[in-house]
XYZ file of C-alpha atoms in Angstrom:
722
model
C 27.417 -107.899 -18.028
C 29.260 -110.077 -15.498
C 31.236 -108.295 -12.763
C 35.006 -108.239 -13.359
C 37.369 -110.535 -11.465
C 38.396 -108.034 -8.793
C 34.762 -107.192 -8.052
C 33.965 -110.879 -7.617
C 36.869 -111.337 -5.221
C 35.708 -108.418 -3.073
C 32.122 -109.703 -3.070
C 33.111 -113.243 -2.073
C 35.420 -112.069 0.726
C 32.816 -109.585 2.011
C 30.178 -112.327 2.177
C 32.700 -114.653 3.831
C 33.499 -112.022 6.484
C 29.831 -111.221 7.126
C 29.056 -114.903 7.676
C 31.909 -115.203 10.200
C 34.438 -116.869 7.881
C 38.212 -116.600 8.290
C 38.928 -115.958 4.636
C 39.195 -118.068 1.473
C 42.090 -119.849 -0.209
C 43.111 -119.061 -3.762
C 41.674 -122.396 -4.886
C 38.346 -121.697 -3.167
C 38.132 -118.296 -4.799
C 38.949 -119.775 -8.190
C 36.316 -122.481 -7.809
C 33.651 -120.002 -6.676
C 34.362 -117.531 -9.460
C 33.920 -120.110 -12.131
C 35.213 -120.993 -15.516
C 38.468 -122.893 -15.934
C 39.674 -120.519 -18.662
C 39.725 -117.693 -16.073
C 41.999 -119.524 -13.605
C 45.229 -117.827 -14.658
C 43.585 -114.400 -14.708
C 42.176 -114.924 -11.216
C 45.541 -116.123 -9.895
C 47.296 -113.058 -11.353
C 44.688 -110.737 -9.848
C 45.112 -112.340 -6.422
C 48.877 -111.994 -6.631
C 48.532 -108.302 -7.505
C 46.078 -107.712 -4.659
C 48.459 -109.471 -2.266
C 51.501 -107.630 -3.593
C 49.881 -104.183 -3.259
C 48.327 -105.118 0.108
C 44.786 -104.650 -1.084
C 43.906 -107.843 0.825
C 45.214 -109.605 3.896
C 47.023 -112.891 3.218
C 47.713 -115.267 6.089
C 47.850 -119.059 6.445
C 47.170 -119.428 2.719
C 43.890 -117.522 3.078
C 42.846 -114.215 1.578
C 40.602 -111.867 3.564
C 39.515 -108.246 3.443
C 41.935 -105.661 4.767
C 40.126 -103.606 7.447
C 36.846 -105.492 6.928
C 35.014 -103.169 9.322
C 35.357 -100.435 6.693
C 33.400 -102.391 4.077
C 29.641 -101.866 3.820
C 26.919 -102.630 1.326
C 24.746 -99.740 0.255
C 22.639 -98.123 -2.454
C 23.754 -95.373 -4.813
C 21.476 -92.365 -4.261
C 23.298 -89.762 -6.324
C 25.975 -89.819 -9.004
C 27.136 -86.464 -10.346
C 30.167 -85.741 -12.513
C 32.506 -84.856 -9.675
C 30.973 -86.813 -6.801
C 28.009 -88.752 -5.493
C 26.574 -90.470 -2.436
C 25.866 -94.021 -1.289
C 23.358 -94.749 1.490
C 24.704 -97.445 3.816
C 22.236 -100.326 4.196
C 23.446 -101.155 7.713
C 22.952 -97.595 9.014
C 19.919 -97.028 11.222
C 19.644 -93.338 10.334
C 20.272 -93.754 6.596
C 23.826 -92.390 6.682
C 25.244 -91.469 3.296
C 28.931 -91.593 2.370
C 30.660 -89.353 -0.156
C 32.196 -90.938 -3.268
C 34.398 -89.062 -5.743
C 33.318 -89.323 -9.359
C 36.436 -91.260 -10.350
C 35.741 -93.876 -7.646
C 32.237 -94.773 -8.825
C 33.208 -97.850 -10.811
C 30.420 -97.045 -13.270
C 27.675 -97.500 -10.649
C 24.414 -95.598 -11.238
C 21.624 -94.513 -8.855
C 19.695 -97.492 -7.548
C 22.612 -99.920 -7.881
C 23.453 -102.027 -4.824
C 27.173 -101.630 -4.197
C 30.009 -102.636 -1.888
C 31.894 -99.603 -0.571
C 35.057 -99.187 1.461
C 35.393 -96.190 3.798
C 38.728 -94.510 3.090
C 38.326 -91.329 5.170
C 36.269 -90.505 8.235
C 34.305 -87.283 8.764
C 36.479 -84.186 8.662
C 36.576 -81.253 11.076
C 33.469 -79.778 9.420
C 31.503 -82.998 10.004
C 31.247 -83.695 6.298
C 30.314 -87.208 5.223
C 32.758 -90.097 5.356
C 34.525 -90.687 2.040
C 34.335 -94.079 0.343
C 35.235 -95.874 -2.860
C 32.961 -98.346 -4.614
C 34.710 -101.715 -4.629
C 32.031 -103.670 -6.489
C 28.544 -103.425 -7.939
C 26.513 -106.112 -6.198
C 23.265 -105.691 -8.093
C 22.327 -103.590 -11.083
C 19.330 -101.318 -10.591
C 16.212 -102.294 -12.528
C 15.019 -98.690 -12.385
C 14.236 -96.836 -15.563
C 16.805 -94.266 -16.692
C 16.241 -91.049 -18.613
C 18.467 -88.627 -20.473
C 18.711 -85.952 -23.137
C 19.762 -86.646 -26.713
C 22.793 -84.534 -27.678
C 24.980 -83.943 -30.704
C 28.536 -84.973 -29.792
C 30.926 -84.118 -32.616
C 28.272 -84.974 -35.182
C 27.239 -88.211 -33.459
C 23.915 -88.807 -31.677
C 24.694 -89.533 -28.037
C 22.949 -89.422 -24.687
C 23.465 -87.258 -21.588
C 21.925 -89.203 -18.663
C 19.771 -87.297 -16.160
C 20.506 -89.335 -13.037
C 24.255 -89.696 -13.413
C 26.642 -87.173 -14.907
C 29.180 -88.323 -17.425
C 31.874 -85.914 -18.671
C 31.333 -87.450 -22.100
C 27.810 -88.325 -23.337
C 27.326 -92.088 -23.608
C 27.167 -94.048 -26.844
C 23.784 -95.076 -28.259
C 23.588 -98.372 -30.187
C 19.835 -98.674 -30.678
C 16.779 -96.427 -30.974
C 13.976 -98.946 -30.365
C 12.143 -97.816 -33.470
C 11.839 -94.295 -32.038
C 12.260 -91.126 -34.090
C 14.828 -89.188 -32.104
C 15.846 -85.523 -32.306
C 18.627 -83.657 -30.562
C 17.193 -82.167 -27.386
C 14.639 -84.915 -26.804
C 14.098 -86.308 -23.322
C 14.176 -90.097 -23.606
C 14.029 -93.322 -21.654
C 16.973 -95.692 -22.117
C 18.480 -98.971 -20.988
C 22.156 -99.654 -20.376
C 22.960 -102.499 -22.756
C 26.587 -102.811 -21.721
C 28.308 -101.391 -18.681
C 31.780 -99.947 -18.513
C 34.089 -99.173 -15.604
C 33.228 -95.476 -15.978
C 29.922 -93.717 -16.568
C 31.095 -92.469 -19.969
C 31.855 -96.055 -21.051
C 28.265 -97.296 -20.673
C 26.447 -98.119 -23.913
C 22.706 -97.466 -24.192
C 19.588 -98.236 -26.190
C 16.784 -95.660 -26.358
C 13.369 -97.194 -25.627
C 10.959 -94.219 -25.493
C 10.833 -90.540 -26.446
C 9.006 -88.178 -24.058
C 9.379 -85.023 -26.135
C 11.507 -81.891 -26.152
C 13.560 -81.358 -22.992
C 12.997 -77.603 -23.435
C 9.459 -78.126 -22.111
C 9.391 -78.371 -18.307
C 6.314 -80.612 -18.236
C 8.081 -83.141 -20.494
C 11.042 -83.306 -18.112
C 8.652 -83.633 -15.157
C 6.905 -86.588 -16.831
C 10.260 -88.287 -17.425
C 11.342 -87.593 -13.842
C 8.139 -89.041 -12.393
C 8.524 -92.210 -14.452
C 12.215 -92.553 -13.609
C 11.514 -92.236 -9.880
C 8.610 -94.692 -10.243
C 6.079 -92.334 -8.690
C 2.683 -93.879 -9.514
C 0.334 -91.556 -11.399
C -2.506 -93.670 -12.818
C -4.687 -95.618 -10.414
C -5.265 -99.354 -10.994
C -8.710 -100.340 -12.245
C -9.643 -102.042 -8.947
C -8.872 -98.828 -7.035
C -10.926 -96.671 -9.411
C -13.823 -99.118 -9.140
C -13.796 -99.047 -5.330
C -13.648 -95.247 -5.281
C -16.508 -94.921 -7.766
C -18.696 -97.265 -5.727
C -17.997 -95.279 -2.540
C -18.844 -91.982 -4.249
C -22.042 -93.425 -5.728
C -23.130 -94.841 -2.375
C -22.752 -91.489 -0.608
C -23.631 -91.136 3.076
C -26.487 -93.241 4.347
C -29.000 -92.200 6.987
C -27.688 -94.954 9.213
C -24.149 -93.572 9.049
C -25.402 -90.098 9.954
C -27.395 -91.417 12.896
C -24.308 -93.036 14.455
C -22.407 -89.741 14.500
C -22.150 -86.781 16.843
C -24.128 -84.205 14.872
C -22.190 -80.917 14.723
C -24.044 -79.366 11.797
C -25.395 -76.645 14.072
C -21.875 -75.246 14.563
C -20.578 -72.470 12.256
C -17.905 -74.713 10.758
C -15.879 -73.489 7.772
C -12.698 -74.243 5.825
C -9.799 -71.973 4.864
C -7.413 -73.017 2.082
C -5.685 -71.732 -1.026
C -8.006 -70.509 -3.767
C -7.245 -73.485 -6.018
C -7.416 -76.225 -3.344
C -9.709 -79.125 -4.260
C -8.796 -81.733 -1.617
C -10.183 -79.980 1.476
C -9.504 -82.161 4.497
C -9.710 -79.766 7.466
C -12.332 -77.376 8.838
C -12.597 -75.338 12.026
C -15.159 -73.986 14.461
C -14.505 -71.583 17.317
C -16.385 -70.000 20.195
C -15.401 -67.494 22.894
C -16.388 -68.674 26.368
C -16.272 -67.163 29.847
C -13.180 -69.252 30.610
C -11.466 -69.018 27.247
C -12.211 -70.734 23.943
C -13.858 -73.786 22.435
C -11.934 -74.848 19.340
C -13.049 -77.577 16.976
C -10.752 -79.037 14.340
C -12.809 -81.227 12.023
C -10.939 -83.592 9.712
C -12.310 -85.598 6.784
C -13.009 -89.141 8.040
C -11.058 -90.857 5.283
C -10.586 -94.075 7.277
C -14.366 -94.597 7.113
C -13.996 -95.133 3.360
C -10.486 -96.557 2.984
C -10.747 -99.826 4.853
C -7.812 -102.100 5.676
C -7.267 -104.870 3.169
C -8.942 -103.069 0.249
C -7.402 -102.055 -3.067
C -7.679 -98.408 -1.946
C -5.735 -99.221 1.222
C -2.963 -100.972 -0.709
C -2.674 -98.046 -3.121
C -2.578 -95.475 -0.299
C 0.220 -97.485 1.324
C 2.097 -97.658 -1.976
C 1.869 -93.903 -2.615
C 2.178 -92.757 1.001
C 1.496 -89.114 0.220
C 0.166 -86.765 -2.413
C 2.812 -85.038 -4.527
C 2.393 -81.372 -5.509
C 4.408 -80.216 -8.534
C 3.699 -76.719 -9.895
C 0.061 -76.799 -11.091
C -0.190 -80.582 -10.912
C -1.220 -82.905 -8.075
C -0.451 -86.621 -7.952
C -2.976 -87.603 -5.269
C -2.673 -90.386 -2.709
C -6.340 -91.199 -3.252
C -8.537 -91.019 -6.398
C -10.395 -87.763 -7.051
C -13.741 -89.442 -6.251
C -12.497 -89.463 -2.647
C -9.902 -86.667 -2.443
C -12.007 -84.071 -4.280
C -15.366 -85.761 -3.697
C -16.930 -87.626 -0.796
C -13.953 -86.974 1.566
C -13.487 -83.312 0.669
C -15.206 -80.969 3.130
C -17.004 -79.033 0.406
C -19.347 -76.195 1.485
C -23.053 -76.816 2.045
C -22.653 -80.591 1.901
C -22.992 -83.108 4.727
C -19.673 -84.808 5.432
C -18.411 -87.465 7.809
C -15.570 -86.115 9.939
C -13.290 -86.995 12.811
C -13.388 -84.007 15.168
C -10.997 -82.893 17.887
C -13.028 -80.744 20.289
C -10.817 -78.669 22.578
C -11.399 -76.317 25.494
C -8.635 -73.769 26.046
C -8.228 -71.186 28.790
C -7.412 -67.527 28.246
C -3.704 -68.387 28.192
C -4.160 -70.832 25.314
C -3.616 -73.960 27.433
C -5.654 -77.006 26.402
C -7.512 -78.016 29.564
C -9.837 -80.544 28.008
C -10.251 -82.308 24.679
C -12.013 -85.250 23.102
C -12.153 -86.952 19.727
C -15.553 -87.787 18.213
C -16.775 -89.303 14.967
C -18.917 -86.466 13.679
C -21.311 -85.246 11.028
C -20.519 -81.705 9.836
C -21.611 -79.202 7.196
C -19.160 -76.469 6.212
C -20.788 -73.056 5.821
C -18.242 -71.608 3.405
C -15.113 -72.504 1.462
C -12.782 -69.878 2.865
C -9.759 -68.581 0.989
C -6.617 -67.353 2.771
C -6.441 -64.085 0.867
C -10.081 -63.222 1.571
C -9.839 -64.056 5.284
C -6.691 -61.912 5.509
C -8.675 -58.996 4.085
C -11.401 -59.484 6.705
C -8.780 -59.502 9.479
C -7.077 -56.367 8.131
C -10.395 -54.549 7.574
C -9.927 -54.427 3.795
C -12.761 -56.792 2.832
C -15.296 -55.480 0.315
C -19.042 -56.120 0.450
C -18.863 -59.276 -1.686
C -16.348 -60.892 0.685
C -18.390 -59.874 3.732
C -21.489 -61.374 2.160
C -19.700 -64.638 1.330
C -18.525 -65.037 4.946
C -21.692 -63.687 6.584
C -22.414 -66.941 8.464
C -18.955 -67.087 10.053
C -17.618 -63.536 9.947
C -18.142 -63.045 13.694
C -15.909 -66.052 14.402
C -12.922 -64.705 12.464
C -11.791 -62.112 15.079
C -12.088 -64.804 17.787
C -10.043 -67.147 15.642
C -7.386 -64.459 15.230
C -7.354 -63.750 18.977
C -6.749 -67.397 19.939
C -4.112 -67.922 17.253
C -2.170 -64.884 18.493
C -2.091 -66.438 21.984
C -0.933 -69.813 20.597
C 1.798 -68.157 18.520
C 2.978 -66.249 21.590
C 3.098 -69.521 23.559
C 5.100 -71.223 20.822
C 7.645 -68.406 20.883
C 7.762 -68.593 24.678
C 8.555 -72.320 24.438
C 11.532 -71.371 22.283
C 10.410 -72.892 18.985
C 12.676 -71.488 16.231
C 10.826 -69.421 13.623
C 12.745 -70.374 10.535
C 11.967 -68.135 7.574
C 12.423 -70.209 4.435
C 11.328 -68.966 1.046
C 9.106 -71.325 -0.929
C 8.477 -70.826 -4.627
C 5.085 -70.289 -6.221
C 5.138 -71.448 -9.822
C 2.583 -69.907 -12.173
C 1.693 -71.872 -15.313
C -0.558 -71.045 -18.263
C -3.351 -73.265 -19.564
C -0.763 -75.411 -21.388
C 1.327 -76.025 -18.289
C 4.125 -73.661 -19.374
C 5.744 -71.664 -16.570
C 5.013 -67.968 -17.087
C 5.998 -66.729 -13.636
C 7.773 -67.676 -10.438
C 7.841 -65.790 -7.161
C 8.269 -66.236 -3.426
C 5.154 -67.754 -1.871
C 3.464 -65.305 0.501
C 2.002 -66.347 3.836
C -0.406 -64.140 5.740
C -2.165 -64.141 9.096
C -4.858 -66.647 8.064
C -2.233 -69.207 7.021
C -0.606 -68.877 10.442
C -3.954 -69.261 12.204
C -4.785 -72.533 10.489
C -1.267 -73.816 11.145
C -1.629 -73.137 14.884
C -5.032 -74.842 15.092
C -3.727 -77.902 13.253
C -0.729 -78.053 15.620
C -3.130 -78.072 18.578
C -5.164 -80.982 17.167
C -2.015 -82.902 16.270
C -0.731 -82.399 19.805
C -3.988 -83.781 21.245
C -3.820 -86.855 19.005
C -0.315 -87.668 20.244
C -1.431 -87.144 23.850
C -4.013 -89.910 23.400
C -1.376 -92.283 22.052
C 1.152 -91.551 24.793
C -1.253 -91.404 27.756
C -2.834 -94.734 26.837
C 0.375 -96.473 25.696
C -1.218 -97.624 22.448
C 0.563 -98.295 19.139
C 0.768 -94.998 17.264
C 2.421 -93.121 14.399
C 4.212 -90.076 15.828
C 5.783 -87.169 14.005
C 9.210 -86.832 15.572
C 12.039 -84.347 15.260
C 15.196 -85.283 17.112
C 17.762 -82.835 18.477
C 20.655 -81.915 16.150
C 23.884 -83.838 16.527
C 26.613 -82.179 18.587
C 28.818 -82.186 15.455
C 26.278 -80.179 13.456
C 25.785 -77.708 16.284
C 29.540 -77.141 16.596
C 29.747 -76.702 12.835
C 27.028 -74.017 13.083
C 29.011 -72.355 15.879
C 32.147 -72.282 13.701
C 30.225 -70.953 10.694
C 28.549 -68.150 12.641
C 31.918 -67.176 14.123
C 33.389 -67.108 10.626
C 30.585 -64.753 9.578
C 31.474 -62.370 12.399
C 28.404 -63.297 14.465
C 28.826 -64.030 18.168
C 27.344 -67.571 18.465
C 26.170 -67.128 22.060
C 24.247 -70.188 23.226
C 25.360 -72.342 20.319
C 27.303 -75.329 21.576
C 27.180 -79.112 21.377
C 23.967 -79.282 23.441
C 22.049 -76.207 22.255
C 18.303 -76.140 22.871
C 15.612 -75.046 20.450
C 15.506 -71.755 22.377
C 19.208 -71.180 21.666
C 18.600 -71.542 17.933
C 15.541 -69.317 18.207
C 17.604 -66.631 19.954
C 20.235 -66.647 17.194
C 17.546 -66.224 14.526
C 15.982 -63.360 16.470
C 19.388 -61.734 16.941
C 20.114 -61.905 13.190
C 16.650 -61.076 11.833
C 17.762 -57.642 10.576
C 21.104 -58.854 9.220
C 21.211 -58.672 5.388
C 22.380 -62.278 5.513
C 19.316 -63.388 7.503
C 17.999 -65.697 4.715
C 21.351 -67.507 4.661
C 21.487 -67.757 8.466
C 17.958 -69.199 8.491
C 19.029 -71.751 5.914
C 22.103 -72.737 7.940
C 20.033 -73.217 11.091
C 17.561 -75.319 9.119
C 20.393 -77.514 7.791
C 21.766 -77.898 11.308
C 18.506 -79.433 12.468
C 17.569 -83.054 11.874
C 14.889 -83.930 9.339
C 11.504 -84.671 10.857
C 10.170 -88.190 10.263
C 7.589 -90.683 11.480
C 8.112 -93.216 14.250
C 6.127 -95.561 16.453
C 8.212 -94.244 19.364
C 7.169 -90.878 20.908
C 10.518 -89.101 20.798
C 9.105 -85.566 20.769
C 9.488 -82.666 18.366
C 12.609 -80.513 18.841
C 11.554 -77.808 16.377
C 8.092 -77.295 17.881
C 9.299 -77.931 21.445
C 6.517 -80.452 21.998
C 6.788 -83.772 23.800
C 3.577 -84.984 22.172
C 3.158 -84.555 18.440
C 1.629 -86.541 15.585
C 0.041 -85.869 12.186
C -3.747 -86.179 12.394
C -5.032 -83.385 10.166
C -4.397 -84.473 6.534
C -5.599 -88.056 5.934
C -6.591 -87.303 2.340
C -2.970 -86.713 1.397
C -0.795 -88.429 4.057
C -0.559 -92.099 5.009
C 0.585 -91.249 8.555
C -2.614 -89.304 9.266
C -4.792 -92.034 7.759
C -3.000 -94.586 9.957
C -3.662 -92.538 13.109
C -7.338 -92.172 12.170
C -7.686 -95.948 12.081
C -6.083 -96.372 15.495
C -8.036 -93.503 17.078
C -11.294 -94.775 15.548
C -10.925 -98.079 17.378
C -9.905 -96.199 20.525
C -12.994 -93.950 20.601
C -15.176 -96.963 19.761
C -14.068 -98.546 23.034
C -11.669 -101.155 21.669
C -8.533 -99.980 23.498
C -7.768 -103.491 24.772
C -7.426 -104.785 21.207
C -5.119 -102.057 19.900
C -1.776 -103.604 20.906
C -2.418 -106.790 18.975
C -4.159 -105.076 16.091
C -1.757 -102.189 15.456
C 1.645 -102.918 17.010
C 3.264 -104.073 13.768
C 1.063 -101.768 11.688
C 2.347 -98.622 13.458
C 6.001 -99.466 12.874
C 5.530 -100.432 9.226
C 3.392 -97.409 8.393
C 5.808 -95.037 10.134
C 8.640 -96.329 7.958
C 6.539 -96.246 4.800
C 5.256 -92.720 5.470
C 8.820 -91.466 5.997
C 10.107 -93.162 2.854
C 7.362 -91.818 0.590
C 7.589 -88.333 2.106
C 11.291 -88.167 1.190
C 10.467 -89.218 -2.383
C 7.737 -86.569 -2.637
C 9.848 -83.746 -1.167
C 12.717 -84.561 -3.541
C 10.340 -84.686 -6.509
C 8.763 -81.338 -5.672
C 12.191 -79.724 -5.223
C 13.815 -81.287 -8.296
C 10.902 -80.633 -10.659
C 10.701 -77.027 -9.504
C 14.093 -76.546 -11.172
C 12.664 -77.518 -14.583
C 9.954 -74.857 -14.290
C 12.382 -72.216 -13.013
C 14.655 -72.873 -15.997
C 11.695 -72.802 -18.402
C 10.656 -69.393 -17.084
C 14.192 -67.966 -17.122
C 14.757 -69.178 -20.690
C 12.960 -66.041 -21.856
C 15.342 -63.777 -19.934
C 18.769 -64.842 -21.232
C 21.064 -61.801 -21.470
C 19.206 -59.842 -18.775
C 20.844 -58.591 -15.581
C 19.571 -59.414 -12.086
C 20.516 -58.644 -8.502
C 20.636 -61.445 -5.938
C 22.569 -62.901 -3.033
C 25.214 -65.609 -2.886
C 23.296 -68.593 -1.499
C 25.972 -71.304 -1.672
C 29.610 -71.967 -2.494
C 31.478 -74.953 -3.906
C 35.016 -75.280 -5.209
C 33.814 -74.891 -8.790
C 31.655 -71.816 -8.280
C 29.024 -69.864 -6.382
C 25.232 -70.123 -6.337
C 23.141 -66.965 -6.611
C 19.503 -66.694 -5.526
C 17.254 -64.012 -7.017
C 14.375 -62.326 -5.146
C 11.911 -64.515 -7.088
C 13.587 -67.628 -5.486
C 15.282 -68.737 -8.732
C 18.808 -70.019 -8.107
C 21.626 -70.371 -10.620
C 25.356 -70.947 -10.666
C 28.371 -68.802 -11.512
C 31.181 -71.141 -12.579
C 34.720 -70.296 -11.485
C 35.903 -70.423 -15.099
C 33.875 -67.218 -15.674
C 35.486 -65.516 -12.649
C 38.924 -63.831 -12.752
C 41.653 -66.407 -13.306
C 43.128 -67.844 -10.125
C 43.063 -70.650 -7.584
C 39.741 -71.036 -5.777
C 38.900 -72.931 -2.590
C 36.006 -73.080 -0.131
C 36.720 -71.912 3.423
C 34.569 -72.391 6.512
C 31.784 -73.710 4.283
C 30.526 -70.182 3.571
C 33.010 -68.496 1.258
C 34.850 -69.106 -1.976
C 38.313 -67.558 -1.809
C 40.679 -66.787 -4.666
C 43.914 -67.594 -2.853
C 46.305 -65.353 -4.793
C 44.357 -62.097 -4.513
C 42.462 -63.154 -1.354
C 39.203 -62.119 -3.027
C 36.264 -63.474 -1.009
C 32.823 -64.411 -2.322
C 30.770 -65.098 0.818
C 27.263 -66.428 1.347
C 24.896 -63.525 1.898
C 26.882 -61.087 -0.253
C 24.842 -59.120 -2.785
C 25.805 -59.496 -6.427
C 24.679 -58.430 -9.878
C 24.648 -61.196 -12.464
C 23.705 -61.712 -16.096
C 21.751 -64.779 -17.165
C 24.140 -66.523 -19.551
C 22.495 -69.858 -20.358
C 19.597 -72.135 -19.438
C 19.150 -75.898 -19.797
C 15.506 -76.729 -19.037
C 15.927 -80.505 -19.290
C 18.728 -80.448 -16.711
C 17.055 -77.757 -14.564
C 20.264 -75.757 -14.874
C 20.659 -71.959 -14.840
C 24.045 -70.315 -15.471
C 24.946 -66.748 -14.541
C 28.038 -64.636 -15.094
C 29.116 -62.203 -12.376
C 28.877 -58.487 -13.201
C 29.338 -56.837 -9.815
C 30.171 -58.112 -6.346
C 28.715 -56.076 -3.478
C 30.141 -57.592 -0.275
C 27.960 -57.182 2.822
C 30.839 -56.779 5.268
C 34.297 -58.107 5.977
C 33.949 -61.578 7.422
C 35.848 -62.695 10.499
C 36.961 -65.807 8.649
C 38.475 -63.642 5.940
C 40.784 -62.123 8.539
C 41.883 -65.561 9.708
C 43.674 -66.353 6.451
């Protein structure tokens, strides 16, 4: 469908402004827009736009009014009431808020022209914009659920919310049932989402099955699942070839060390192992990482595919790997009792946990045992039975030493002021058919913390090499929060009745850490942790060493997971050349590479994190479907003008819509409470509530509660302000 006349006028004047033009005459606009039969329509539109001061008109030329407020961008979200557009000219990927009625029918992925109509408010919320024109229609696949709308088969899109399901004019030869998750194309666009007209092109299956919705989601987001034939062929050849005697001879042989791995019980892609020794001066710690770069060479099909995927994606019981299983679960995986090529970081630490000396070597290792977090935790706590002790017999003496060093490193991290944010992750339990039969908060014990500390140490050493030698590198960076976000946190804590000591526009990591420590016993602690997390910037990758605010480290990179992360694989390549004595060639060889791979790693990480979070909702809804009508106790985890969100102890979150609450006028105050203005009833984040599960929509990942009982934690300071 061709853009309408007004859209074309905006597009032409925006392009004219961007190229330094002074505007266009009516005749120029008419000639650019096209057909002679449209001349009168164009002239009328221009007169209207001039009359209502939509455009500037001077010296017979039309130009944009406030051109600095126009930007091109990409639609990233389009819900029923609102959405967001990422500005293409923003260095930090700034997103602007767009009301649902101002979307002009644009859908996620569309390139659009937006006009900023309101700047950030006092709570630092996004700028508000309207979509003036759709510049380019997204070629991305769209999915939706087939619904019965007054006896007519229609479609409820998944990626944009229409108040009325859209009309379907073709079924592509597919047999379609109400409730099916389908792929569709927009055959004709309207000015509103509900006016689009679609053709169904593929049926995935029933939307009541979480795995069906996950499959549709993965395809819609264009996350590659199957590997190309050339990639599979390369991986198979590498696995078949194995490790030659010549390769082993060129390595530092560390097979004499009691090296072992510790992972989850179901982990198959094992990319890190450890060794540890108590010395007179402190500790010798070895972190041994699968030498993936030895197999994935630059310029190969495997390399191109790793760059395309950027990261492995973990969804419930399913893994979409960055590399084929012949590598990720095979020759690169540090499986027990098998010789493996590794890249080792060998560190010497004193009794205070300070790294005095370290070096990176290309090594040959042999893991003694495939450790499991739960089993190692039992050894540490003294609860291990004879079978566990026998399994770990070759390394059991190292485990107390490992625990001793980790405790020192954790103490040092706390001393640096690194915030310990407690965020609940979900563990989804599926049966043999992939159906969710349980969901609970993921538990983390001492062994998990030990491995995390050792990986942090190796990552820190990798970044030290890059910074000390001024070589191109891929750093993991975490910038300080903006002053606006910090002041918003200060206001929110004050509204909750918490003295925000230390929280100001230049707060340090230690200040945030102190607030978390101060509130650790507050019933609202999970909410406070979440607010602090949202205050902080998102970590990303960069070729500039900007430091890590959250870890309070000047030097930090990701070195320890090359099987599943492009950033780590990139660093391995650079460090390989460095340890092989080719430092003088690194600037030319990797300068552009480091910047491009940093950007790619960040982009694919965002896609993966969103996929894992969004698909989790399908499984949560599938599990809760069997509990409709049951009552639960939870806490209010979020508030919006149209309702409150409630999180249960098992991490499942659902919504209570205001239309199910007592009749009244509701508004959000201070970002943490929904207030009924007539009775002054307050529903605040952190309050305990009892709810009944009213309805579940698996295909939309939506869970609806009704409120049974509201158990307020305490009277909030903000409540007294109104």
